PDB file of C-alpha atoms in Angstrom:
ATOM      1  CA  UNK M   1      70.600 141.846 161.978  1.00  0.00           C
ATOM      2  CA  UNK M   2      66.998 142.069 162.374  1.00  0.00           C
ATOM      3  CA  UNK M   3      66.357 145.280 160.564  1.00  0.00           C
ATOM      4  CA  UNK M   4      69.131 144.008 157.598  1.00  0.00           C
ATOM      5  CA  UNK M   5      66.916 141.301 157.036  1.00  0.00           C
ATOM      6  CA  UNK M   6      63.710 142.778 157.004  1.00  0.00           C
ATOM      7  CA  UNK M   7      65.287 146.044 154.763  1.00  0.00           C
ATOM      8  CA  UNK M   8      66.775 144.076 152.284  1.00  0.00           C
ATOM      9  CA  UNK M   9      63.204 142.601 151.629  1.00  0.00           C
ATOM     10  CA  UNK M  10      60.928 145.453 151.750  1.00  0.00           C
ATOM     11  CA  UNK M  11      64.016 146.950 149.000  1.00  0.00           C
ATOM     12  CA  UNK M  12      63.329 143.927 147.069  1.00  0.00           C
ATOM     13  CA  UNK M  13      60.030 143.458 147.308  1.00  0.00           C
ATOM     14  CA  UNK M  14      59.459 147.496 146.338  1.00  0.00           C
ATOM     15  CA  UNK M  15      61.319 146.965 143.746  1.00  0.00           C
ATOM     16  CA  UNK M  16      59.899 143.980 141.985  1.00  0.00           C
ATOM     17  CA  UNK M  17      56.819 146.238 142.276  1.00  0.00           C
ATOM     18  CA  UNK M  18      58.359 149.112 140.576  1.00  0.00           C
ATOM     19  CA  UNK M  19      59.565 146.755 137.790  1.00  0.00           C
ATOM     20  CA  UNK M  20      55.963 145.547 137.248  1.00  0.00           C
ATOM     21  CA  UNK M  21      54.434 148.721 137.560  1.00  0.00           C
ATOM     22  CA  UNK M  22      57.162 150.370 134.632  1.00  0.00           C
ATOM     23  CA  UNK M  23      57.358 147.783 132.639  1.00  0.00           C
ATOM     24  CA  UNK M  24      54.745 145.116 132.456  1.00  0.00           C
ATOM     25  CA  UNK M  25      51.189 146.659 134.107  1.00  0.00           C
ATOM     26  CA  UNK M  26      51.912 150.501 132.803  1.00  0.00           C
ATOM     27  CA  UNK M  27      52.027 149.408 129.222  1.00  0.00           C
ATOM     28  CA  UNK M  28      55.663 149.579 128.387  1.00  0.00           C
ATOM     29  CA  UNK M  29      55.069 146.185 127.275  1.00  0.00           C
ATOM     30  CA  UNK M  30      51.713 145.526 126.094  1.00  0.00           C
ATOM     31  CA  UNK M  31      52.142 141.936 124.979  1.00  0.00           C
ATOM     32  CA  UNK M  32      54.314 139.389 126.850  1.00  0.00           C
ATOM     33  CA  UNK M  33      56.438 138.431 123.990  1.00  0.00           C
ATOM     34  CA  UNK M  34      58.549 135.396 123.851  1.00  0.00           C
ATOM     35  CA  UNK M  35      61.524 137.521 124.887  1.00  0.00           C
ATOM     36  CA  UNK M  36      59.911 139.034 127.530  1.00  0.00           C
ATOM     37  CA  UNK M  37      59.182 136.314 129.263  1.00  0.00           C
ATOM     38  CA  UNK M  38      62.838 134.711 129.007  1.00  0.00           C
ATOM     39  CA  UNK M  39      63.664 138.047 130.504  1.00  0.00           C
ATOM     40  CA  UNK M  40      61.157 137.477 133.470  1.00  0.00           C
ATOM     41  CA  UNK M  41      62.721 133.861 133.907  1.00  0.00           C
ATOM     42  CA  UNK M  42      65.772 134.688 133.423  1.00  0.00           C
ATOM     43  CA  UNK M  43      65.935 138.218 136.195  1.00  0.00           C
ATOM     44  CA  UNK M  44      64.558 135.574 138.852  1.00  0.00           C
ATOM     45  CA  UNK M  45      66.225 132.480 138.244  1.00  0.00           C
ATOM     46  CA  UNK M  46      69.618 133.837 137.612  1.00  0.00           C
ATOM     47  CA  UNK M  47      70.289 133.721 141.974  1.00  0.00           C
ATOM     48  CA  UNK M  48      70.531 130.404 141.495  1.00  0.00           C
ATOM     49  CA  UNK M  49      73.327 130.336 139.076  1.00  0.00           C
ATOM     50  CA  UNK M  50      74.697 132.663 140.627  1.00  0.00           C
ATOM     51  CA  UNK M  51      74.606 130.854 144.327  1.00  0.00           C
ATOM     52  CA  UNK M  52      75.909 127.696 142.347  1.00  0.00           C
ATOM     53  CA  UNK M  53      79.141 129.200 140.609  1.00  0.00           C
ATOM     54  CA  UNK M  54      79.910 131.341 144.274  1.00  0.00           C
ATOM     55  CA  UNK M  55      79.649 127.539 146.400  1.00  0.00           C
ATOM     56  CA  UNK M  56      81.902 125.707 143.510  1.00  0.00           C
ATOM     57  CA  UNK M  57      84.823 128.788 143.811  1.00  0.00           C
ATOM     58  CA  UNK M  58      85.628 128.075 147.282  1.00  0.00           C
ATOM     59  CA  UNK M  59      89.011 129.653 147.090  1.00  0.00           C
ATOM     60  CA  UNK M  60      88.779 133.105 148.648  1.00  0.00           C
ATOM     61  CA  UNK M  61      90.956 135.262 146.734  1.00  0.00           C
ATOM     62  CA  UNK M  62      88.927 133.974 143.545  1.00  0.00           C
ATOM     63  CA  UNK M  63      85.176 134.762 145.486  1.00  0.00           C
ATOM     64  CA  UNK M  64      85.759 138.479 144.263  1.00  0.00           C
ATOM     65  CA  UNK M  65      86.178 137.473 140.290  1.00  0.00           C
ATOM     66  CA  UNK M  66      83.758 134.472 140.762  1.00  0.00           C
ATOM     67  CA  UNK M  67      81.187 137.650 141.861  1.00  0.00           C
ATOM     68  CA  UNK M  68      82.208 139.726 138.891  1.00  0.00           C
ATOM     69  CA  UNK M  69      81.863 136.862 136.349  1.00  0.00           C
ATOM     70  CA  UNK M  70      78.545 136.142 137.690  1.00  0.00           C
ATOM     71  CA  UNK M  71      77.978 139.498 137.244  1.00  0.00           C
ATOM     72  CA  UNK M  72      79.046 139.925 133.682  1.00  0.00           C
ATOM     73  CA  UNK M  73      76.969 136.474 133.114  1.00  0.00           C
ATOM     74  CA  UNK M  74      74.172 138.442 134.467  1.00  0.00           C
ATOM     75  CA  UNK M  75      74.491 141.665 131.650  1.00  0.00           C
ATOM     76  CA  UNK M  76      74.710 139.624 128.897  1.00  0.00           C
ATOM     77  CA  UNK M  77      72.150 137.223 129.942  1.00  0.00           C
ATOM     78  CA  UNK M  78      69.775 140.463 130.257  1.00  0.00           C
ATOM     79  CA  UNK M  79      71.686 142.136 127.506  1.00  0.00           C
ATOM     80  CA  UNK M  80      70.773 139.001 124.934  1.00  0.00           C
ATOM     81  CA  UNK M  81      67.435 137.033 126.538  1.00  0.00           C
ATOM     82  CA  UNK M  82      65.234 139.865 126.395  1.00  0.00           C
ATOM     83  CA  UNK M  83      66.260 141.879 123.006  1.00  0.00           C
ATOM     84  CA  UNK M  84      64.772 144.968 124.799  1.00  0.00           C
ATOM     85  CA  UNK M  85      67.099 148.512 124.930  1.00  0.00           C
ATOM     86  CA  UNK M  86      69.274 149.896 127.310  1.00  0.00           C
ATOM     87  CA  UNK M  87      66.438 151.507 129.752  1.00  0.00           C
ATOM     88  CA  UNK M  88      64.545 147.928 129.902  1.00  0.00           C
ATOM     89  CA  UNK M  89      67.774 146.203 130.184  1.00  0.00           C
ATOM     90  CA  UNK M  90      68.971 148.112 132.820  1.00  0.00           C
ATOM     91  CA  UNK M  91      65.837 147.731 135.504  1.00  0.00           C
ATOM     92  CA  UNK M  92      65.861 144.152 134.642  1.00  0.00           C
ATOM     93  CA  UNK M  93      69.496 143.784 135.403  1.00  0.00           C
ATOM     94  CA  UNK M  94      68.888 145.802 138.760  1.00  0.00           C
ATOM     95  CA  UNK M  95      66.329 143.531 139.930  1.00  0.00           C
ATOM     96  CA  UNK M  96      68.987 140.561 139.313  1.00  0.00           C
ATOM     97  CA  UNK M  97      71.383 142.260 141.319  1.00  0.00           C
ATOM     98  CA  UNK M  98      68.542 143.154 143.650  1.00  0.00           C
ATOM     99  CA  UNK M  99      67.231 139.392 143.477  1.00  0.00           C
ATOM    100  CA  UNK M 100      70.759 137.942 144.350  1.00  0.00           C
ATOM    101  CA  UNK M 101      71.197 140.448 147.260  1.00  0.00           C
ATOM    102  CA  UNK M 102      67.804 139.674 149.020  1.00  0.00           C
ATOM    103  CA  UNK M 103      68.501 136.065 148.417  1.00  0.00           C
ATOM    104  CA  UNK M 104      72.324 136.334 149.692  1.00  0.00           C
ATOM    105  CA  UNK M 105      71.006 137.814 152.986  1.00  0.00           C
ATOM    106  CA  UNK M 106      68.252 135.414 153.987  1.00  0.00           C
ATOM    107  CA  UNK M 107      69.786 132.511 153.055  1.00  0.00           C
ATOM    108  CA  UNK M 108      73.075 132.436 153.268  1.00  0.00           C
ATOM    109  CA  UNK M 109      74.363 135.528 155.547  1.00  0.00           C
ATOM    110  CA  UNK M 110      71.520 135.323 157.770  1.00  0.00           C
ATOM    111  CA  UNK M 111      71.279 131.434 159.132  1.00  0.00           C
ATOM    112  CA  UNK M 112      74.969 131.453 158.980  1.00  0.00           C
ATOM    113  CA  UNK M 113      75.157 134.123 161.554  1.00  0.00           C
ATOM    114  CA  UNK M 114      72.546 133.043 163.578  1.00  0.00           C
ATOM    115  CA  UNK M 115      74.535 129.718 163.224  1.00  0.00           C
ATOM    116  CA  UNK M 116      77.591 131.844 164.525  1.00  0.00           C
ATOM    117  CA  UNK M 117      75.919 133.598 167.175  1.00  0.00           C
ATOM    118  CA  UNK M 118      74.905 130.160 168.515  1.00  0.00           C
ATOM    119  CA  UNK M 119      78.300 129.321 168.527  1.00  0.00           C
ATOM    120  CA  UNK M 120      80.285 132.166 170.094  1.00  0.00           C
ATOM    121  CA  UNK M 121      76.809 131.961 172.809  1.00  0.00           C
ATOM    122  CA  UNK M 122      78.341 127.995 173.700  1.00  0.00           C
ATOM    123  CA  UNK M 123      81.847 129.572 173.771  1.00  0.00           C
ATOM    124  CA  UNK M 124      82.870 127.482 170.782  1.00  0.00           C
ATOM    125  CA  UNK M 125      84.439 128.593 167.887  1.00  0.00           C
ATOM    126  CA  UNK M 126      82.493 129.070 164.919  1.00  0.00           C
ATOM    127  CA  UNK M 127      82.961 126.987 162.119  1.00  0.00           C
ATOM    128  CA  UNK M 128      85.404 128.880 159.300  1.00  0.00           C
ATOM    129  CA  UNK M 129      83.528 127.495 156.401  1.00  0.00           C
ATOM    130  CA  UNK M 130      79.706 129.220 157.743  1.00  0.00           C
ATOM    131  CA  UNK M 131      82.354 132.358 158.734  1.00  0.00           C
ATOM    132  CA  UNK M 132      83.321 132.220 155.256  1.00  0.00           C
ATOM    133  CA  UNK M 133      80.676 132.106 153.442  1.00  0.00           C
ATOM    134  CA  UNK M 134      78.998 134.580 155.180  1.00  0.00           C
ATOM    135  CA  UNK M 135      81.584 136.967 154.690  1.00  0.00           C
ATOM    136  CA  UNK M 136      81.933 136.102 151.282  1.00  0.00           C
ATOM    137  CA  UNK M 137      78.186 137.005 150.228  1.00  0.00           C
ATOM    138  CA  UNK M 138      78.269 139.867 152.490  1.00  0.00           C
ATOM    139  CA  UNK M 139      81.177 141.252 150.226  1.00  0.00           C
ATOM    140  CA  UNK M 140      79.574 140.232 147.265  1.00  0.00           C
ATOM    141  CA  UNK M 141      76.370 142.129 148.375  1.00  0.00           C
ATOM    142  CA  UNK M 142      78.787 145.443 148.971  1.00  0.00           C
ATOM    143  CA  UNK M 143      80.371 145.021 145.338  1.00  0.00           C
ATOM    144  CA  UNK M 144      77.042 144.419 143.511  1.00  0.00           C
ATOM    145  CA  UNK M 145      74.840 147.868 145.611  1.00  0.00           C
ATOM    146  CA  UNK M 146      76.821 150.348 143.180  1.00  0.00           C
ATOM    147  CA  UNK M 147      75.989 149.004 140.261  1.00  0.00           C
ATOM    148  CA  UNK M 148      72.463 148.473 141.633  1.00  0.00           C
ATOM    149  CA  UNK M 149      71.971 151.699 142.821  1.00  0.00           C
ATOM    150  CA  UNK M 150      73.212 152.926 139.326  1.00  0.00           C
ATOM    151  CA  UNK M 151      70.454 150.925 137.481  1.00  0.00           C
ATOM    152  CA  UNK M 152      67.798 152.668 139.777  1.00  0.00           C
ATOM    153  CA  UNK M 153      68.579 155.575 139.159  1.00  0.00           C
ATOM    154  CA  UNK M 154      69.783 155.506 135.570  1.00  0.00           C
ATOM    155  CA  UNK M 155      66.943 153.729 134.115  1.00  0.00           C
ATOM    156  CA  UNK M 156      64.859 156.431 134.511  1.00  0.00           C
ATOM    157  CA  UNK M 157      66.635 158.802 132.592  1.00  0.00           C
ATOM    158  CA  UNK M 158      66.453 160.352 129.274  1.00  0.00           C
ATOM    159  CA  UNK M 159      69.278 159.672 127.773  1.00  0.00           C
ATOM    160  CA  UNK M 160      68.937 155.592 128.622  1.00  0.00           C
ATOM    161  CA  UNK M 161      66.651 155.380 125.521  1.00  0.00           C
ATOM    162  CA  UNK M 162      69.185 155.844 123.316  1.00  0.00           C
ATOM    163  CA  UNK M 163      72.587 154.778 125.362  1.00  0.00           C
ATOM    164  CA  UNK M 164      74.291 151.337 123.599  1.00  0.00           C
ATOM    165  CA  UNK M 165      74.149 147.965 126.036  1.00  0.00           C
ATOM    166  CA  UNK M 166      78.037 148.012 126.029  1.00  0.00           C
ATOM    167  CA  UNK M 167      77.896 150.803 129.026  1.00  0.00           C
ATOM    168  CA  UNK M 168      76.329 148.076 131.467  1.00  0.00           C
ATOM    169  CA  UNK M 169      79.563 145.988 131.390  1.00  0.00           C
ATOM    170  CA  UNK M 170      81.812 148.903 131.651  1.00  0.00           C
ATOM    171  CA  UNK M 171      79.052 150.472 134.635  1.00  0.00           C
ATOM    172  CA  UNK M 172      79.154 147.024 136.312  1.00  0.00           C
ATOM    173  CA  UNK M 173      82.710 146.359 136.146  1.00  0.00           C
ATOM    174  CA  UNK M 174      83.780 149.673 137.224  1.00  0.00           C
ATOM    175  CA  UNK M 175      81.263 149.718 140.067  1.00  0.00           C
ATOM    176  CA  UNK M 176      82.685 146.355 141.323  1.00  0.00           C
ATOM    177  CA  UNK M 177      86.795 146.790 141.002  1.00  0.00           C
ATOM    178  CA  UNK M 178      85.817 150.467 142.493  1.00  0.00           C
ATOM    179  CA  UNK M 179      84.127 148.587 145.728  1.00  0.00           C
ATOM    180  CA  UNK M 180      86.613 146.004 146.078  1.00  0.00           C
ATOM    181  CA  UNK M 181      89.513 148.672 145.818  1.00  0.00           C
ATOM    182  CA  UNK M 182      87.463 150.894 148.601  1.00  0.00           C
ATOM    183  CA  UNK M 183      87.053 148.156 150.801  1.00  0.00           C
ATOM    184  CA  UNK M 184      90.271 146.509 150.271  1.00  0.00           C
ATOM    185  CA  UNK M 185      91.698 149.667 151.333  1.00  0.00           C
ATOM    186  CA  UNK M 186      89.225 150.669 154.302  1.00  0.00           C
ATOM    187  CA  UNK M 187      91.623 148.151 156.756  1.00  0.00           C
ATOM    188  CA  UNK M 188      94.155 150.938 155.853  1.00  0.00           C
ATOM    189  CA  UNK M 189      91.743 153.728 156.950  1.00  0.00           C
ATOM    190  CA  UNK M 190      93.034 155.076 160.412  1.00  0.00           C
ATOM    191  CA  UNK M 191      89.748 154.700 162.390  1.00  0.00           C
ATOM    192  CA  UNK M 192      88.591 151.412 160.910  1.00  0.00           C
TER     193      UNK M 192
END
């Protein structure tokens, strides 16, 4: 758990650098424009809506669409705040994900294991709402890394200059129901 911690925020923390270094000190955007800035607000604040909405859905079989409306909040948010095009869009919508997931593990999956830990150490059961919870983000961490790795990656190519906003919905919806089908069926998996 250790190394989890520590790797999801050297990932984020490289990351936020590579989003300053592309976008706002390498003179992709010269001026901080009004839009811009809502766009900066917005990519770092958004955890918090986010972590709100996933605490008020307490049901679990509704924690998987609670994380893809957040998610979906999360595109258009990006897709509308910031008026910039598909490329700038994309990066800024992979440091949300990126934000959420670094955020998910240090305060939520992280003291609630340790919390956990404690527990099974004392030979007393856990409580089932930390269990939850944890479990919960930890899934919601798996769902969002597809479409995060996809914005990496994708945001650097060519043909993202051009490319309409309407593929980031499609990209993170079909990232998420393909996760959630994989590891709703891993259980099935001989060997898992």
């Amino acid at each position: 758990l250790y190394w989890f911690r520590w790797g999801a925020a050297i990932t984020w923390v490289t990351g936020v650098l590579l989003l300053m270094m592309v976008f706002y000190h390498g003179g992709a955007l010269v001026v901080l424009s009004p839009g811009a800035i809502a766009m900066i607000l917005v990519t770092f604040l958004a955890v918090f809506l986010y972590d709100y909405l996933t605490r008020v859905i307490t049901d679990p079989q509704m924690q998987f669409w609670a994380g893809v409306i957040v998610a979906l909040v999360f595109v258009f948010l990006c897709e509308f705040v910031g008026g910039f095009n598909y490329r700038a869009t994309s990066i800024h919508l992979g440091t949300m994900f990126g934000t959420t997931m670094a955020f998910n593990v240090w305060f939520r999956i992280w003291p609630n294991q340790q919390k956990i830990i404690t527990a099974i150490k004392a030979g007393q059961a856990p409580d089932p709402a930390m269990v939850a919870l944890a479990g919960s983000r930890s899934k919601h961490n798996t769902y969002m890394s597809v479409p995060l790795v996809f914005m990496m990656l994708n945001a650097h190519n060519v043909w993202t200059d051009s490319a309409p906003l309407i593929l980031l919905p499609l990209i993170v919806l079909i990232g998420f129901v393909g996760v959630y089908h994989l590891y709703n069926h891993a259980p099935s998996v001989k060997g898992f």
